[in-house]
Coordinates of C-alpha atoms and ligand atoms in Angstrom, one line a residue:
M1 CA 0.2 -0.5 -0.1
S2 CA 1.2 3.0 -0.8
F3 CA 0.7 6.3 1.3
P4 CA 1.6 10.0 -0.3
S5 CA 4.3 12.3 1.3
F6 CA 3.3 15.7 2.1
F7 CA 1.0 14.6 4.9
S8 CA 3.7 14.0 7.3
S9 CA 4.0 15.9 10.8
T10 CA 7.9 15.3 10.6
N11 CA 8.6 17.4 7.5
R12 CA 6.1 20.2 8.0
S13 CA 9.0 23.1 7.8
A14 CA 11.0 21.9 5.0
D15 CA 7.1 21.8 3.3
L16 CA 6.1 25.1 4.8
A17 CA 8.8 26.3 3.2
T18 CA 8.0 25.3 -0.8
T19 CA 4.7 25.9 -0.1
E20 CA 5.2 29.7 0.6
N21 CA 7.5 29.9 -2.7
T22 CA 4.3 28.5 -4.6
I23 CA 1.6 30.5 -6.4
F24 CA -1.7 28.4 -5.7
D25 CA -5.1 28.7 -7.7
L26 CA -6.4 28.0 -4.5
I27 CA -6.4 28.4 -0.9
V28 CA -9.3 27.0 1.4
I29 CA -9.7 28.3 4.5
G30 CA -10.6 25.7 7.3
G31 CA -10.6 21.7 7.7
G32 CA -13.5 20.5 8.5
V33 CA -15.7 18.3 5.9
T34 CA -16.9 21.3 3.9
G35 CA -12.9 22.6 3.4
A36 CA -11.6 18.8 3.1
G37 CA -14.6 18.4 0.8
I38 CA -13.3 21.5 -1.7
C39 CA -9.3 20.5 -1.6
L40 CA -10.4 17.2 -2.8
D41 CA -12.5 18.3 -5.3
A42 CA -10.1 21.2 -7.1
A43 CA -7.5 19.2 -6.5
S44 CA -8.9 16.6 -8.8
R45 CA -9.7 19.1 -11.2
G46 CA -6.0 20.1 -11.7
L47 CA -6.0 23.1 -9.4
R48 CA -3.0 23.7 -7.5
T49 CA -4.7 24.0 -3.8
L50 CA -3.7 24.7 -0.2
L51 CA -6.3 24.2 2.5
L52 CA -5.4 25.7 5.6
E53 CA -6.3 24.9 9.3
K54 CA -6.2 26.8 12.2
K55 CA -6.2 24.2 14.5
D56 CA -6.7 20.5 14.2
Y57 CA -8.6 19.2 11.1
A58 CA -12.3 18.4 12.0
S59 CA -11.7 20.2 15.0
G60 CA -14.7 22.4 14.5
T61 CA -17.9 21.1 13.9
S62 CA -16.7 18.0 11.7
S63 CA -16.0 16.1 14.6
K64 CA -18.9 17.0 16.8
S65 CA -21.8 15.7 14.5
T66 CA -24.8 12.8 15.1
K67 CA -21.8 11.1 12.9
L68 CA -24.9 10.1 10.0
I69 CA -24.9 10.2 6.3
H70 CA -28.6 11.0 6.0
G71 CA -31.2 12.7 3.7
G72 CA -32.7 14.2 7.3
L73 CA -36.1 12.9 7.5
R74 CA -37.1 16.0 9.2
Y75 CA -36.8 18.2 6.4
L76 CA -39.3 16.4 4.3
K77 CA -41.4 17.9 7.0
Q78 CA -40.5 21.3 6.4
L79 CA -41.1 21.0 2.8
E80 CA -37.0 21.1 1.8
L81 CA -37.4 18.3 -1.0
G82 CA -34.3 19.7 -2.8
L83 CA -32.1 19.4 0.6
V84 CA -33.5 16.1 0.7
R85 CA -33.3 14.6 -2.4
E86 CA -29.9 16.1 -2.5
T87 CA -28.5 14.6 0.4
G88 CA -30.5 11.1 0.2
L89 CA -29.0 10.4 -2.9
E90 CA -25.5 11.3 -2.0
R91 CA -25.9 8.6 1.0
A92 CA -25.2 5.8 -1.4
V93 CA -22.3 7.5 -3.3
V94 CA -20.5 8.3 0.1
H95 CA -20.9 4.3 0.9
R96 CA -19.9 3.4 -2.1
L97 CA -16.5 5.5 -2.0
A98 CA -15.9 4.5 1.4
P99 CA -17.4 1.7 3.0
H100 CA -15.3 0.8 5.6
L101 CA -16.0 4.6 7.0
V102 CA -20.1 4.8 5.9
V103 CA -21.9 1.9 6.7
P104 CA -25.4 1.2 6.3
E105 CA -27.3 1.6 9.6
K106 CA -31.3 0.8 9.6
M107 CA -32.9 3.8 11.5
L108 CA -36.4 2.5 13.6
L109 CA -38.7 5.7 14.1
P110 CA -41.1 4.3 16.8
L111 CA -45.2 6.1 16.5
I112 CA -46.3 7.4 19.5
K113 CA -49.7 9.1 20.4
G114 CA -49.0 12.6 19.9
G115 CA -45.5 12.4 18.4
N116 CA -44.6 14.1 16.0
Y117 CA -45.4 11.5 13.2
G118 CA -48.9 9.6 12.9
K119 CA -49.0 6.7 10.6
W120 CA -50.6 7.9 7.6
G121 CA -48.0 10.6 7.2
T122 CA -45.2 8.6 8.5
S123 CA -45.7 5.8 5.6
L124 CA -46.1 8.7 2.8
G125 CA -43.1 10.3 4.3
L126 CA -40.8 7.5 4.1
L127 CA -42.2 6.5 0.9
T128 CA -41.2 9.7 -1.1
Y129 CA -38.4 10.0 1.3
D130 CA -37.1 6.2 -0.4
W131 CA -38.2 8.1 -3.9
L132 CA -36.6 10.9 -3.5
A133 CA -32.9 9.4 -2.7
G134 CA -34.1 6.4 -5.2
V135 CA -33.7 3.4 -2.4
T136 CA -34.5 0.3 -4.2
G137 CA -35.1 -3.4 -2.9
N138 CA -34.6 -4.4 0.8
D139 CA -33.5 -0.8 1.8
R140 CA -37.2 0.8 1.0
R141 CA -39.1 1.6 3.6
Q142 CA -41.2 -0.8 6.0
M143 CA -43.8 0.2 8.2
L144 CA -44.1 -2.0 11.4
S145 CA -46.9 -2.8 14.2
R146 CA -46.7 -2.3 17.6
E147 CA -45.6 -5.8 18.3
Q148 CA -42.9 -5.7 15.2
V149 CA -41.4 -2.4 16.7
L150 CA -41.2 -4.2 20.7
A151 CA -39.8 -7.3 19.1
L152 CA -37.0 -5.2 17.0
E153 CA -36.1 -3.1 20.5
P154 CA -37.4 -4.4 23.3
L155 CA -36.0 -1.5 25.6
L156 CA -39.1 1.0 24.1
K157 CA -41.4 1.7 26.6
P158 CA -44.9 0.3 25.1
D159 CA -47.2 2.3 26.9
D160 CA -47.9 4.8 24.4
L161 CA -46.5 2.9 21.2
T162 CA -49.0 2.4 17.9
G163 CA -46.6 1.2 15.5
G164 CA -43.1 2.2 13.6
G165 CA -41.6 3.1 10.5
Y166 CA -37.9 1.1 9.5
Y167 CA -35.8 2.8 7.0
A168 CA -32.1 3.3 5.4
E169 CA -30.0 5.4 6.8
Y170 CA -25.9 5.3 6.9
R171 CA -23.4 6.0 10.1
T172 CA -20.1 7.2 9.9
D173 CA -17.0 8.8 11.5
D174 CA -16.9 12.6 10.6
A175 CA -13.3 13.4 11.3
R176 CA -12.1 10.3 9.9
L177 CA -14.2 11.1 6.8
T178 CA -12.4 14.4 6.4
I179 CA -8.9 12.9 7.1
E180 CA -9.6 10.9 4.4
L181 CA -11.3 13.4 2.0
L182 CA -7.7 15.3 2.7
K183 CA -5.3 11.9 2.4
K184 CA -7.0 11.6 -0.7
A185 CA -6.7 15.1 -2.1
I186 CA -2.7 15.2 -1.4
T187 CA -2.5 12.2 -3.9
Y188 CA -3.7 14.6 -6.5
G189 CA -1.1 17.0 -5.3
A190 CA -2.7 19.4 -3.0
R191 CA -0.9 20.8 0.3
A192 CA -2.8 21.1 3.5
F193 CA -1.6 22.3 7.2
N194 CA -3.0 22.4 10.2
Y195 CA -2.1 24.6 13.3
L196 CA -2.0 27.4 10.9
Q197 CA -4.8 30.5 11.3
V198 CA -5.8 33.0 8.8
E199 CA -5.4 36.4 10.4
D200 CA -6.3 38.6 7.3
F201 CA -5.8 38.9 3.9
L202 CA -3.9 40.0 1.1
Y203 CA -4.7 42.3 -1.5
E204 CA -3.7 43.4 -5.1
Q205 CA -5.5 46.0 -7.1
E206 CA -8.3 45.7 -4.5
R207 CA -8.8 41.6 -5.5
I208 CA -8.2 39.2 -3.0
A209 CA -4.6 38.1 -3.6
G210 CA -3.5 35.9 -0.6
V211 CA -3.1 35.4 3.5
I212 CA -1.8 36.0 6.1
C213 CA -1.2 33.4 9.1
T214 CA 0.1 32.4 12.1
D215 CA 1.3 29.5 12.7
H216 CA 0.6 27.9 16.2
L217 CA 3.4 24.9 16.3
T218 CA 6.1 28.4 16.5
G219 CA 4.4 31.5 16.4
N220 CA 5.8 32.7 13.1
T221 CA 4.0 34.4 10.9
R222 CA 3.3 33.1 7.1
S223 CA 2.2 34.3 3.8
F224 CA 0.3 32.4 1.0
R225 CA -0.8 33.5 -2.5
A226 CA -3.5 32.4 -4.5
H227 CA -5.5 33.7 -7.2
Q228 CA -9.1 32.4 -5.4
V229 CA -9.3 32.1 -1.6
V230 CA -12.6 30.4 0.0
S231 CA -13.6 30.4 3.7
A232 CA -15.0 27.1 4.8
S233 CA -14.7 28.1 8.2
G234 CA -17.8 26.9 9.6
P235 CA -18.8 28.7 12.7
W236 CA -16.4 31.4 12.2
V237 CA -17.4 32.3 8.1
D238 CA -18.6 35.8 9.3
G239 CA -15.9 36.4 11.5
L240 CA -13.7 36.0 8.4
R241 CA -16.1 38.0 6.0
Q242 CA -15.7 40.6 8.8
K243 CA -11.8 40.9 8.6
D244 CA -12.2 41.6 4.5
Q245 CA -14.7 44.2 5.5
D246 CA -18.1 42.9 3.7
L247 CA -20.7 41.2 5.8
G248 CA -22.9 41.2 3.1
K249 CA -27.0 41.1 3.8
K250 CA -27.1 37.4 5.6
H251 CA -25.5 36.1 8.4
L252 CA -24.6 32.9 10.5
F253 CA -26.5 31.5 13.3
L254 CA -25.0 29.2 15.7
S255 CA -27.1 26.6 17.2
K256 CA -25.2 24.1 19.8
G257 CA -25.9 20.3 19.9
V258 CA -24.9 18.2 22.3
H259 CA -24.4 14.1 22.5
V260 CA -23.7 11.9 25.3
V261 CA -22.0 8.4 25.6
F262 CA -23.5 5.7 27.6
P263 CA -21.5 2.1 28.2
R264 CA -23.5 -0.1 25.8
E265 CA -24.7 -2.1 29.1
K266 CA -26.0 1.0 30.5
L267 CA -28.4 1.5 27.4
P268 CA -28.3 -1.5 25.4
V269 CA -30.2 -0.5 22.4
R270 CA -30.0 -3.3 19.7
Q271 CA -30.1 -0.6 16.7
S272 CA -30.3 3.1 15.7
I273 CA -33.9 4.9 17.3
Y274 CA -34.6 8.4 15.8
F275 CA -37.3 9.0 18.7
D276 CA -40.0 11.7 19.9
V277 CA -38.6 13.9 22.6
A278 CA -41.7 15.9 24.9
D279 CA -41.2 19.6 23.6
G280 CA -41.8 18.3 20.0
R281 CA -38.2 17.3 18.8
M282 CA -36.4 14.0 17.7
I283 CA -33.4 12.8 19.0
F284 CA -31.0 9.7 17.8
A285 CA -29.5 6.7 20.3
I286 CA -27.3 5.0 18.1
P287 CA -25.1 1.7 18.9
R288 CA -22.3 1.8 18.2
G289 CA -19.5 -1.2 19.4
Q290 CA -19.4 -0.8 23.0
V291 CA -21.3 2.6 23.5
T292 CA -24.3 4.1 22.9
Y293 CA -24.4 7.9 22.2
V294 CA -27.9 9.8 22.5
G295 CA -28.5 13.4 20.9
T296 CA -28.9 16.1 20.1
T297 CA -29.8 19.1 21.9
D298 CA -30.4 22.5 19.2
T299 CA -29.8 25.5 21.3
P300 CA -28.7 29.0 20.2
F301 CA -25.3 29.9 21.2
S302 CA -23.8 33.4 21.1
G303 CA -20.4 32.3 23.4
D304 CA -16.8 31.4 22.5
P305 CA -17.2 29.2 19.6
N306 CA -13.4 28.4 20.3
R307 CA -14.4 26.2 23.3
V308 CA -18.1 24.4 23.7
L309 CA -18.9 22.6 26.5
T310 CA -22.1 20.6 27.3
T311 CA -23.8 22.1 30.5
R312 CA -25.9 19.9 32.8
S313 CA -29.3 21.4 31.5
D314 CA -28.0 19.7 28.0
V315 CA -27.2 16.5 29.7
Q316 CA -30.6 16.9 32.4
Y317 CA -32.9 17.1 29.0
L318 CA -31.2 14.1 26.9
L319 CA -31.5 11.8 30.1
G320 CA -35.3 12.9 30.1
A321 CA -35.6 12.2 26.9
V322 CA -33.8 8.5 27.1
R323 CA -35.9 7.7 30.6
A324 CA -39.4 8.9 29.0
T325 CA -38.6 6.4 25.9
F326 CA -36.5 3.4 27.3
R327 CA -37.8 1.0 29.9
H328 CA -35.5 -0.3 32.9
T329 CA -33.5 2.5 32.3
Q330 CA -32.9 4.8 35.4
L331 CA -29.8 6.7 33.4
R332 CA -27.7 9.1 36.0
E333 CA -25.5 11.8 35.0
S334 CA -22.4 9.9 36.6
D335 CA -23.1 7.1 33.7
I336 CA -22.4 9.6 31.1
I337 CA -19.0 8.6 30.0
S338 CA -18.1 10.9 27.6
S339 CA -20.1 13.9 25.2
W340 CA -19.1 16.5 22.9
A341 CA -20.8 19.8 21.7
G342 CA -20.8 21.1 18.6
L343 CA -21.9 23.8 16.3
R344 CA -24.6 24.4 13.6
P345 CA -23.3 27.1 11.4
L346 CA -27.1 27.9 9.9
I347 CA -28.1 30.6 7.7
Y348 CA -30.2 33.3 9.7
E349 CA -33.9 33.0 8.9
A350 CA -35.7 36.0 11.1
G351 CA -38.7 34.9 13.0
K352 CA -38.0 30.8 12.9
S353 CA -36.3 29.1 15.3
S354 CA -33.0 27.1 15.4
S355 CA -34.7 23.9 14.7
A356 CA -36.7 25.1 11.7
M357 CA -33.8 27.3 10.0
S358 CA -32.8 25.7 6.6
R359 CA -29.8 23.8 6.2
K360 CA -28.9 24.4 3.0
D361 CA -25.5 25.9 2.1
E362 CA -25.2 29.0 0.3
L363 CA -22.2 30.4 -1.4
F364 CA -21.5 34.4 -0.9
V365 CA -18.6 36.6 -2.8
S366 CA -17.0 39.6 -1.4
E367 CA -16.8 42.8 -3.3
R368 CA -12.8 41.8 -3.4
G369 CA -13.7 38.3 -4.2
L370 CA -13.8 36.3 -0.9
I371 CA -15.7 33.3 -1.5
S372 CA -17.3 32.0 1.8
I373 CA -19.4 28.8 2.0
A374 CA -21.8 28.6 5.2
G375 CA -24.8 26.1 6.2
G376 CA -24.8 22.8 4.6
K377 CA -24.6 19.1 5.9
L378 CA -21.6 16.5 6.4
T379 CA -23.8 14.3 4.2
G380 CA -23.7 17.0 1.4
Y381 CA -20.5 18.0 1.7
R382 CA -19.3 16.6 -2.0
K383 CA -22.2 18.7 -3.6
M384 CA -21.1 21.7 -1.7
A385 CA -17.5 21.3 -3.0
Q386 CA -18.8 21.0 -6.4
R387 CA -20.3 24.2 -6.5
T388 CA -17.7 25.6 -4.9
V389 CA -15.2 24.6 -7.4
D390 CA -17.5 25.3 -10.6
L391 CA -17.9 29.1 -9.2
V392 CA -13.9 28.9 -8.2
Q393 CA -13.2 27.8 -12.1
R394 CA -15.2 30.3 -13.9
R395 CA -13.2 32.8 -11.8
I396 CA -9.3 31.4 -13.0
H397 CA -8.1 32.7 -15.7
R398 CA -4.1 30.9 -15.6
K399 CA -2.8 30.6 -18.6
G400 CA -3.2 26.5 -19.7
Y401 CA -5.5 25.4 -17.3
T402 CA -8.7 24.5 -18.7
P403 CA -11.7 23.7 -16.6
Q404 CA -13.1 20.3 -15.8
P405 CA -16.2 18.4 -14.7
C406 CA -16.0 17.1 -11.1
Q407 CA -14.7 13.4 -10.5
T408 CA -15.0 12.9 -7.0
G409 CA -18.4 10.4 -7.5
Q410 CA -15.1 8.1 -8.8
I411 CA -12.6 8.8 -6.4
P412 CA -12.6 6.2 -3.7
L413 CA -11.6 7.4 0.0
G414 CA -9.3 5.3 2.5
S415 CA -8.1 2.6 -0.9
T416 CA -6.3 2.9 -4.2
N417 CA -9.3 1.0 -5.0
L418 CA -13.2 1.2 -4.8
L419 CA -14.0 -1.6 -1.9
T420 CA -16.7 -4.0 -3.1
K421 CA -19.0 -5.8 -1.0
P422 CA -17.3 -8.9 -0.8
A423 CA -13.6 -7.5 -0.5
L424 CA -15.0 -5.6 2.6
S425 CA -15.9 -8.6 4.0
H426 CA -12.4 -10.4 3.0
L427 CA -10.7 -7.5 4.8
Q428 CA -12.9 -7.9 8.4
E429 CA -12.2 -11.3 8.5
Q430 CA -8.7 -11.0 7.9
V431 CA -8.4 -8.1 10.3
E432 CA -10.8 -10.6 13.0
Q433 CA -7.8 -13.9 12.3
R434 CA -5.2 -11.2 13.3
V435 CA -6.6 -9.3 15.8
K436 CA -7.4 -12.9 17.8
S437 CA -3.9 -14.0 17.1
R438 CA -2.5 -10.8 18.5
H439 CA -4.1 -11.5 21.7
L440 CA -6.2 -8.4 21.0
P441 CA -9.8 -8.0 22.4
A442 CA -11.7 -8.5 19.4
C443 CA -13.8 -5.7 19.1
M444 CA -10.6 -4.1 18.4
A445 CA -11.4 -5.3 14.5
D446 CA -14.2 -3.9 14.3
Y447 CA -12.7 -0.6 15.5
L448 CA -9.9 -1.3 12.7
V449 CA -11.9 -1.7 9.8
H450 CA -13.9 1.1 10.2
L451 CA -11.5 3.7 11.2
Y452 CA -8.4 2.5 8.9
G453 CA -10.4 0.3 6.7
P454 CA -7.7 -1.1 4.1
Q455 CA -5.1 0.8 6.4
S456 CA -5.7 -1.9 9.2
S457 CA -3.7 -4.6 7.6
F458 CA -0.7 -1.8 7.4
I459 CA -1.4 -0.9 10.8
L460 CA -1.3 -4.7 12.2
D461 CA 1.8 -5.0 9.9
S462 CA 4.0 -3.0 11.8
M463 CA 3.0 -4.1 15.1
S464 CA 5.6 -4.9 17.2
D465 CA 6.2 -8.7 18.4
N466 CA 7.6 -7.8 22.2
D467 CA 5.2 -5.9 24.0
E468 CA 2.1 -5.8 25.3
P469 CA -0.9 -6.2 22.6
Q470 CA -2.8 -2.9 23.2
R471 CA 0.3 -1.1 23.5
A472 CA 1.6 -2.6 20.4
L473 CA -1.3 -1.3 18.6
A474 CA -0.9 1.6 19.9
A475 CA 2.4 2.5 18.9
A476 CA 1.7 0.9 15.6
E477 CA -1.3 3.5 15.1
I478 CA 0.6 6.7 16.1
R479 CA 3.4 6.2 14.2
F480 CA 1.1 5.9 10.9
G481 CA -0.4 8.9 12.4
L482 CA 2.5 10.8 12.6
R483 CA 4.0 9.6 9.1
Y484 CA 0.8 10.1 7.2
E485 CA -2.3 11.8 9.1
Q486 CA -0.2 14.7 10.2
V487 CA -0.8 13.9 13.5
T488 CA 0.7 16.7 15.9
T489 CA -0.3 16.9 19.2
L490 CA -1.8 14.1 21.5
A491 CA -5.6 15.3 21.2
D492 CA -5.0 14.9 17.2
F493 CA -4.7 11.4 17.9
F494 CA -7.3 10.7 21.0
V495 CA -9.8 12.9 19.8
R496 CA -10.0 13.3 16.0
R497 CA -7.6 10.5 14.0
T498 CA -8.9 7.7 16.4
G499 CA -12.5 8.9 18.4
M500 CA -11.1 7.6 21.5
L501 CA -12.2 10.0 23.6
Y502 CA -15.9 9.5 22.7
F503 CA -16.3 5.9 22.0
H504 CA -12.6 4.1 23.6
N505 CA -12.2 6.3 26.4
E506 CA -11.1 3.4 28.9
R507 CA -8.0 2.7 26.1
I508 CA -6.3 6.2 26.9
P509 CA -4.8 5.4 30.2
V510 CA -3.5 2.1 29.0
I511 CA -1.8 3.7 26.0
R512 CA -1.4 7.0 26.8
E513 CA 2.2 6.8 28.1
V514 CA 3.6 5.4 25.1
V515 CA 1.9 7.5 22.4
T516 CA 3.3 10.2 24.3
Q517 CA 6.7 9.3 24.6
I518 CA 6.8 8.5 20.8
C519 CA 5.3 12.0 20.1
Q520 CA 7.8 13.1 21.9
D521 CA 10.4 11.3 19.9
T522 CA 9.1 11.9 16.6
L523 CA 8.1 15.6 16.8
Q524 CA 11.2 16.5 19.2
W525 CA 9.3 17.9 21.9
S526 CA 10.8 19.8 24.8
Q527 CA 9.7 18.4 28.1
A528 CA 7.5 22.3 28.2
Q529 CA 5.9 21.1 25.1
R530 CA 5.0 17.8 26.3
E531 CA 3.3 19.3 29.4
D532 CA 1.3 21.5 27.0
N533 CA 0.1 18.4 25.1
D534 CA -0.8 16.9 28.7
R535 CA -2.9 19.5 29.7
E536 CA -4.8 19.9 26.5
L537 CA -5.6 16.6 26.6
D538 CA -6.7 16.6 30.6
Q539 CA -8.6 19.7 29.5
L540 CA -10.8 17.9 26.6
I541 CA -11.3 14.6 29.0
R542 CA -12.7 16.8 31.4
D543 CA -15.0 18.8 29.2
A544 CA -16.3 15.7 28.0
T545 CA -17.0 14.5 31.3
T546 CA -17.9 17.4 33.6
F547 CA -21.0 19.2 33.0
Y548 CA -21.3 22.2 34.5
T549 CA -24.7 24.7 34.9
T550 CA -24.7 28.0 32.9
E551 CA -23.9 30.1 35.7
Q552 CA -20.9 28.1 36.9
L553 CA -19.4 28.4 33.7
A554 CA -20.1 32.1 33.5
S555 CA -18.3 32.4 36.7
R556 CA -15.4 30.2 35.7
A557 CA -15.3 32.2 32.5
H558 CA -14.3 35.3 34.8
E559 CA -11.2 33.3 37.2
Ligands
LIG601 P1 -16.3 22.7 10.5 O1 -16.1 21.3 10.7 O2 -16.6 23.7 11.7 O3 -15.0 23.6 10.0 C1 -14.7 24.5 10.0 C2 -13.2 24.3 9.8 O4 -12.2 26.1 9.8 C3 -12.8 24.8 11.4 O5 -11.6 23.5 11.8 C4 -12.0 25.9 12.0 O6 -10.9 25.4 13.1 C5 -11.4 26.0 10.6 N1 -11.4 27.7 10.6 C6 -11.9 28.9 11.4 N2 -11.2 30.0 11.5 C7 -10.4 29.9 10.7 C8 -9.0 30.3 10.6 N3 -9.2 31.9 10.5 N4 -7.9 30.2 9.6 C9 -8.0 28.6 9.2 N5 -8.8 27.9 9.8 C10 -10.2 28.6 10.3 N6 -24.5 16.7 9.3 C11 -25.0 15.5 8.6 O7 -24.8 15.1 7.2 N7 -25.1 14.5 9.6 C12 -25.1 14.5 10.7 O8 -25.5 13.6 11.7 C13 -25.0 15.7 11.6 N8 -25.0 16.3 13.1 C14 -24.7 17.3 13.3 C15 -24.7 17.3 14.7 C16 -24.9 18.5 15.3 C17 -24.4 18.5 17.0 C18 -24.3 19.7 14.6 C19 -23.6 20.5 15.1 C20 -24.0 19.3 13.1 C21 -24.5 18.1 12.9 N9 -24.6 18.0 11.1 C22 -24.5 16.8 10.4 C23 -23.8 19.5 10.3 C24 -22.9 19.1 10.2 O9 -21.9 18.1 11.0 C25 -21.4 20.2 9.6 O10 -22.6 20.8 8.3 C26 -20.2 20.2 8.8 O11 -19.5 19.5 10.0 C27 -19.8 21.3 8.6 O12 -18.5 21.4 8.4 P2 -17.9 22.7 7.9 O13 -16.2 22.2 7.6 O14 -18.4 23.5 7.3 O15 -17.1 23.6 9.5

C-alpha cells in the first residue's frame, strides 16, 4: 500500500517553506469536512490547491455531528425537498466511495400517541424519502406494527407505542471522513497544514490575492498567495467575512448540539432509533461498538465558538428524553462516560427557531473576491464542494488551465480502489483473525476496519512482537498517524484520528504513555511541549466528562 508524502508531521517546516514560494490557484481556509471536500474536488480537477486549518482538521463541527450520512427525514416535514433529494442521493455515493467508513444503518422510528409522526403521514413520508433518494430493494421503508417494533427493540416503553417505521440510513465517523478526504487530496497534489490560522488577507489591486497566517506551532507569521480564496470556516465564516470588510446581507446563526455517551450495557439498544422528545423535537440513540450515544440538543449559542461545552441542562434534557422512552433505564449523569458539543453554522432566517432554520448551504462572494461557503450538512459535502469549485473555476483565468468537470463521485477514499462488498467482508475476516492472533480484544477488529479500512492491514503489519498487545497496537497507530495523517498533538490522535475520547476512552490510560513518548521522540518535543500536550488532553477529557451549570460556566469564564 502506498501513502502520499506531504502529509507527515515530521516534514512540516520544509514543506511549509516550499509552499510559501508557490502561487496557488486556490487557498481553502478551514479543514472541516466542507474545506476538505473542496480541497479534494479542486485538486482532482487540476487546480493547485492549499488548505489551511487553524487547529486540527475536523476540530470544529466536523467531529461533533451525530455522525450520520442521512437525508434528514425531518427536512421533509419542512418541505425542503431539494435538500432531502440531494443528501438522500449522496448517501449511496459516499457509501460506495468509502464502504468501510460509511456503513448502512437501519433506523427505527417508533410512533407514539401524540408524537411528531402519525402512521399514514410516516408511511407516505418514508415512501417519499425513499423515492427522492432512489432507495430500492430491501432498503425500502417498512411500516411495522406495535408488536414488530417491540420485537425489534424490546427496550422501548410499550405504553404509548402505536407502531413504527423502519428505513435505511448510513453511519460514519465525521473526523475520519475529513482526514481521508484530505489524504486523497494530497495524492492529487494538494497541500494542507493544520495549526495555521488565517489572520488577514493579502490584496492586489483591490482583489484578494492571498492570506497572512499565524503558525501556532512556532509563533511565526507566514503568507501564502493564490488566485482565489475560499473560506470554509464553518462557525467562523462571519469572523473572516468581517476581516474582509464585507459581511453582506446574510449572516450566520450558531446553534449548539450536544451528544452524550453511555456504556452499551447501561443503554443496550439493539439498533439505531430516532425518537420523540416531549417538547416536540426528535433525537437519536445510536449503538456503536461498546457504547450507545444519544443526541442532539438544538439551542441558540452566543459564546466563544472555540470552546463549546456540554452543560448540566443539556445533560438533563437528554437523560429525561431517554428515561421517557426506554424501559429499565434509571440512567444518571454519572453513567455518562463521554460527550461532545458542536455548533451548527446555520444561515439566519428572521422569525424562525434554530430547529426550523434551513440546513441548506449558500455561497457568498465579497466585493474583493473572498468566496465563503456556509450552512449545509456533512452528508452534502461532495455536492457543496462541486458547486464551490465550479464557481472557482469560472473565476480562474490561468493560462494553460482548462476547467474540468467534477470527478469526486469516482474517487475512492481510504483505498486506491473502490472496495466491493466481498472485498470489505474479506478484509473484515482477515483483520478479525489477526486481532485474535495478536491477543487483542475482539472488538478491536471493528474499530480498526471502520477507522482505517484497508490501511488497518498496514497498521497490524507494523505492530511490534515484543510489547503488550494494546500498547503495541497503539504504537503502530500513532506512528501511522504521525507519518501519514499529520498528527501534531496528543489531542489530534486521541480525539480526531481515532475518536478514542468518545468511544474507547477506557483505552486512553493504558496507552497514553507509549503514545506520548513516541510523539515526543518523533516530533522532538521539549519537556514543556510535552506538558502542554498533556494539559490540553486532560482539559478535553474533563470537558467531555464534567458538566457545569450555565451559571458555573459564566463565573469560571471570569476566573
Ligand atoms: P467545521 O467542521 O467547523 O470546519 C471549519 C474549520 O475552519 C474548523 O476546523 C476551524 O478550526 C477552521 N477555521 C476557522 N477559522 C479559521 C481561520 N481563521 N484559519 C484557518 N482555519 C480556520 N450533518 C450530517 O450530515 N449528519 C449529521 O448527523 C449531522 N449531525 C450534526 C449534529 C450536530 C450537533 C451538529 C452541530 C451538526 C451536525 N451536522 C450533521 C452538520 C455537520 O456536522 C456540519 O454541516 C459540518 O460538519 C460543517 O463542516 P464545516 O467544514 O463547514 O465546518
